[in-house]
Amino acid sequence: MPDEQKKLFLLDANVIIHAHDYYYHMDRVPEFWRWLEFHAENGSIRMPLETIDEVQGGDKAQHASWAKSREIRDILVLQEEFDANLLNRVLDHGYGPDLNEIEIDKVGKDPFLVAYGLRDPDNRVVVSNEVPKPTARRKNRKVPNVCADMGVRCCNVYSLLHELDFRTDWRDHV
């Protein structure tokens, strides 16, 4: 039997932003940020370049500085070129055909995230804190809904924490 390929979790920018702003502030729970770095180093967690560039917060926001630092980018950024065919498929079938410039601007970088997941849907999981909204159309579609339509598994940060077994003493368990 061939070795089962390891899952790759692809993070949406909101995972980093919300973790810092709401529940795992870098000063209060530094273990979470080291845990992310550990899983980035071992290849379980990545962020597409297009997505990591959405992590914002100004010059003084710790999470933005963390995500923009060279050592984090070197281990966290998914080292792949985006596939224009997959991206167009996500745009056409996940959001709507013939999106205009305003709609494309509104969906932002989310289609890239889904397209990277679509590259290997059996082994990649998109992680987003967006709340599904099944009735949303075109530019207002949420990542979990687009992933479901495209056959890409999507979970929120809490499922990620469960699957990769985050705990504050995680180093004692690796």
GROMACS .gro file of C-alpha atoms in nm:
model
  174
    1MET     CA    1   0.000   0.000   0.000
    2PRO     CA    2   0.149   0.341  -0.094
    3ASP     CA    3   0.216   0.596   0.177
    4GLU     CA    4  -0.076   0.825   0.238
    5GLN     CA    5   0.010   1.180   0.141
    6LYS     CA    6   0.012   1.431   0.427
    7LYS     CA    7  -0.268   1.688   0.435
    8LEU     CA    8  -0.174   2.041   0.353
    9PHE     CA    9  -0.376   2.313   0.525
   10LEU     CA   10  -0.396   2.636   0.325
   11LEU     CA   11  -0.467   2.936   0.547
   12ASP     CA   12  -0.688   3.229   0.458
   13ALA     CA   13  -0.559   3.566   0.579
   14ASN     CA   14  -0.849   3.592   0.823
   15VAL     CA   15  -0.709   3.298   1.021
   16ILE     CA   16  -0.399   3.502   1.110
   17ILE     CA   17  -0.586   3.829   1.159
   18HIS     CA   18  -0.861   3.682   1.380
   19ALA     CA   19  -0.620   3.469   1.583
   20HIS     CA   20  -0.421   3.776   1.678
   21ASP     CA   21  -0.711   4.018   1.719
   22TYR     CA   22  -0.959   3.793   1.901
   23TYR     CA   23  -0.826   3.484   2.073
   24TYR     CA   24  -0.451   3.414   2.037
   25HIS     CA   25  -0.287   3.754   2.068
   26MET     CA   26   0.086   3.716   2.009
   27ASP     CA   27   0.175   3.856   2.352
   28ARG     CA   28  -0.073   3.635   2.538
   29VAL     CA   29  -0.048   3.301   2.354
   30PRO     CA   30   0.292   3.290   2.185
   31GLU     CA   31   0.265   2.908   2.183
   32PHE     CA   32   0.004   2.932   1.906
   33TRP     CA   33   0.240   3.130   1.682
   34ARG     CA   34   0.531   2.889   1.747
   35TRP     CA   35   0.290   2.602   1.673
   36LEU     CA   36   0.200   2.763   1.338
   37GLU     CA   37   0.569   2.804   1.260
   38PHE     CA   38   0.639   2.441   1.353
   39HIS     CA   39   0.367   2.315   1.118
   40ALA     CA   40   0.481   2.550   0.844
   41GLU     CA   41   0.835   2.413   0.879
   42ASN     CA   42   0.712   2.052   0.859
   43GLY     CA   43   0.496   2.129   0.556
   44SER     CA   44   0.148   2.090   0.708
   45ILE     CA   45   0.049   2.457   0.689
   46ARG     CA   46   0.102   2.705   0.406
   47MET     CA   47  -0.039   3.030   0.277
   48PRO     CA   48  -0.044   3.122  -0.090
   49LEU     CA   49   0.158   3.435  -0.158
   50GLU     CA   50  -0.158   3.609  -0.277
   51THR     CA   51  -0.327   3.532   0.057
   52ILE     CA   52  -0.041   3.619   0.289
   53ASP     CA   53  -0.026   3.960   0.123
   54GLU     CA   54  -0.379   4.022   0.257
   55VAL     CA   55  -0.258   4.003   0.617
   56GLN     CA   56  -0.269   4.369   0.705
   57GLY     CA   57  -0.291   4.585   1.009
   58GLY     CA   58  -0.045   4.867   0.970
   59ASP     CA   59   0.318   4.893   1.067
   60LYS     CA   60   0.256   4.829   1.437
   61ALA     CA   61   0.027   4.527   1.405
   62GLN     CA   62   0.224   4.231   1.537
   63HIS     CA   63   0.052   3.973   1.318
   64ALA     CA   64   0.118   4.177   1.004
   65SER     CA   65   0.486   4.218   1.096
   66TRP     CA   66   0.506   3.847   1.178
   67ALA     CA   67   0.354   3.743   0.844
   68LYS     CA   68   0.573   3.986   0.649
   69SER     CA   69   0.899   3.885   0.816
   70ARG     CA   70   1.139   3.705   0.586
   71GLU     CA   71   1.186   3.400   0.806
   72ILE     CA   72   0.811   3.342   0.833
   73ARG     CA   73   0.750   3.401   0.464
   74ASP     CA   74   1.027   3.156   0.380
   75ILE     CA   75   0.854   2.873   0.569
   76LEU     CA   76   0.487   2.972   0.539
   77VAL     CA   77   0.445   3.076   0.175
   78LEU     CA   78   0.332   2.801  -0.061
   79GLN     CA   79   0.608   2.772  -0.319
   80GLU     CA   80   0.390   2.713  -0.624
   81GLU     CA   81   0.288   2.914  -0.925
   82PHE     CA   82  -0.085   2.960  -0.947
   83ASP     CA   83  -0.262   2.768  -1.220
   84ALA     CA   84  -0.453   3.019  -1.435
   85ASN     CA   85  -0.688   2.747  -1.561
   86LEU     CA   86  -0.784   2.645  -1.207
   87LEU     CA   87  -0.821   3.009  -1.104
   88ASN     CA   88  -1.053   3.077  -1.399
   89ARG     CA   89  -1.251   2.765  -1.316
   90VAL     CA   90  -1.297   2.885  -0.958
   91LEU     CA   91  -1.400   3.231  -1.077
   92ASP     CA   92  -1.647   3.098  -1.336
   93HIS     CA   93  -1.800   2.811  -1.139
   94GLY     CA   94  -1.749   2.928  -0.782
   95TYR     CA   95  -1.847   3.292  -0.817
   96GLY     CA   96  -2.007   3.341  -1.158
   97PRO     CA   97  -1.919   3.367  -1.522
   98ASP     CA   98  -1.811   3.699  -1.665
   99LEU     CA   99  -1.746   3.884  -1.339
  100ASN     CA  100  -1.690   4.254  -1.397
  101GLU     CA  101  -1.394   4.446  -1.254
  102ILE     CA  102  -1.588   4.562  -0.948
  103GLU     CA  103  -1.694   4.204  -0.869
  104ILE     CA  104  -1.340   4.072  -0.917
  105ASP     CA  105  -1.209   4.341  -0.683
  106LYS     CA  106  -1.475   4.245  -0.426
  107VAL     CA  107  -1.385   3.871  -0.425
  108GLY     CA  108  -1.022   3.968  -0.367
  109LYS     CA  109  -0.766   3.690  -0.333
  110ASP     CA  110  -1.006   3.420  -0.215
  111PRO     CA  111  -1.027   3.256  -0.561
  112PHE     CA  112  -0.649   3.199  -0.549
  113LEU     CA  113  -0.682   3.019  -0.216
  114VAL     CA  114  -0.956   2.791  -0.349
  115ALA     CA  115  -0.764   2.728  -0.673
  116TYR     CA  116  -0.457   2.614  -0.477
  117GLY     CA  117  -0.684   2.378  -0.285
  118LEU     CA  118  -0.834   2.254  -0.611
  119ARG     CA  119  -0.488   2.155  -0.734
  120ASP     CA  120  -0.503   1.851  -0.502
  121PRO     CA  121  -0.847   1.832  -0.338
  122ASP     CA  122  -0.778   1.491  -0.182
  123ASN     CA  123  -0.484   1.621   0.021
  124ARG     CA  124  -0.546   1.995   0.063
  125VAL     CA  125  -0.777   2.168   0.306
  126VAL     CA  126  -0.862   2.538   0.290
  127VAL     CA  127  -0.884   2.697   0.635
  128SER     CA  128  -1.103   3.006   0.657
  129ASN     CA  129  -1.299   3.175   0.931
  130GLU     CA  130  -1.561   3.295   0.687
  131VAL     CA  131  -1.910   3.182   0.780
  132PRO     CA  132  -2.092   2.996   0.503
  133LYS     CA  133  -2.371   3.191   0.339
  134PRO     CA  134  -2.545   2.961   0.091
  135THR     CA  135  -2.773   3.231  -0.049
  136ALA     CA  136  -2.489   3.469  -0.142
  137ARG     CA  137  -2.434   3.519  -0.514
  138ARG     CA  138  -2.139   3.615  -0.731
  139LYS     CA  139  -1.905   3.865  -0.560
  140ASN     CA  140  -2.058   3.798  -0.216
  141ARG     CA  141  -1.983   3.423  -0.209
  142LYS     CA  142  -1.799   3.295   0.098
  143VAL     CA  143  -1.491   3.071   0.083
  144PRO     CA  144  -1.663   2.768   0.245
  145ASN     CA  145  -1.944   2.781  -0.013
  146VAL     CA  146  -1.707   2.817  -0.307
  147CYS     CA  147  -1.493   2.532  -0.174
  148ALA     CA  148  -1.800   2.309  -0.143
  149ASP     CA  149  -1.904   2.391  -0.500
  150MET     CA  150  -1.553   2.317  -0.628
  151GLY     CA  151  -1.504   1.993  -0.433
  152VAL     CA  152  -1.237   2.134  -0.200
  153ARG     CA  153  -1.254   2.058   0.172
  154CYS     CA  154  -1.279   2.367   0.390
  155CYS     CA  155  -1.264   2.401   0.766
  156ASN     CA  156  -1.237   2.677   1.023
  157VAL     CA  157  -0.947   2.743   1.258
  158TYR     CA  158  -1.102   2.532   1.534
  159SER     CA  159  -1.108   2.225   1.310
  160LEU     CA  160  -0.744   2.296   1.219
  161LEU     CA  161  -0.652   2.314   1.587
  162HIS     CA  162  -0.826   1.982   1.646
  163GLU     CA  163  -0.675   1.805   1.344
  164LEU     CA  164  -0.321   1.919   1.419
  165ASP     CA  165  -0.373   1.884   1.796
  166PHE     CA  166  -0.292   2.234   1.918
  167ARG     CA  167  -0.240   2.265   2.290
  168THR     CA  168  -0.034   2.511   2.490
  169ASP     CA  169   0.210   2.232   2.577
  170TRP     CA  170   0.219   2.105   2.215
  171ARG     CA  171   0.599   2.072   2.217
  172ASP     CA  172   0.572   1.795   2.476
  173HIS     CA  173   0.356   1.595   2.233
  174VAL     CA  174   0.555   1.608   1.907
   0.00000   0.00000   0.00000
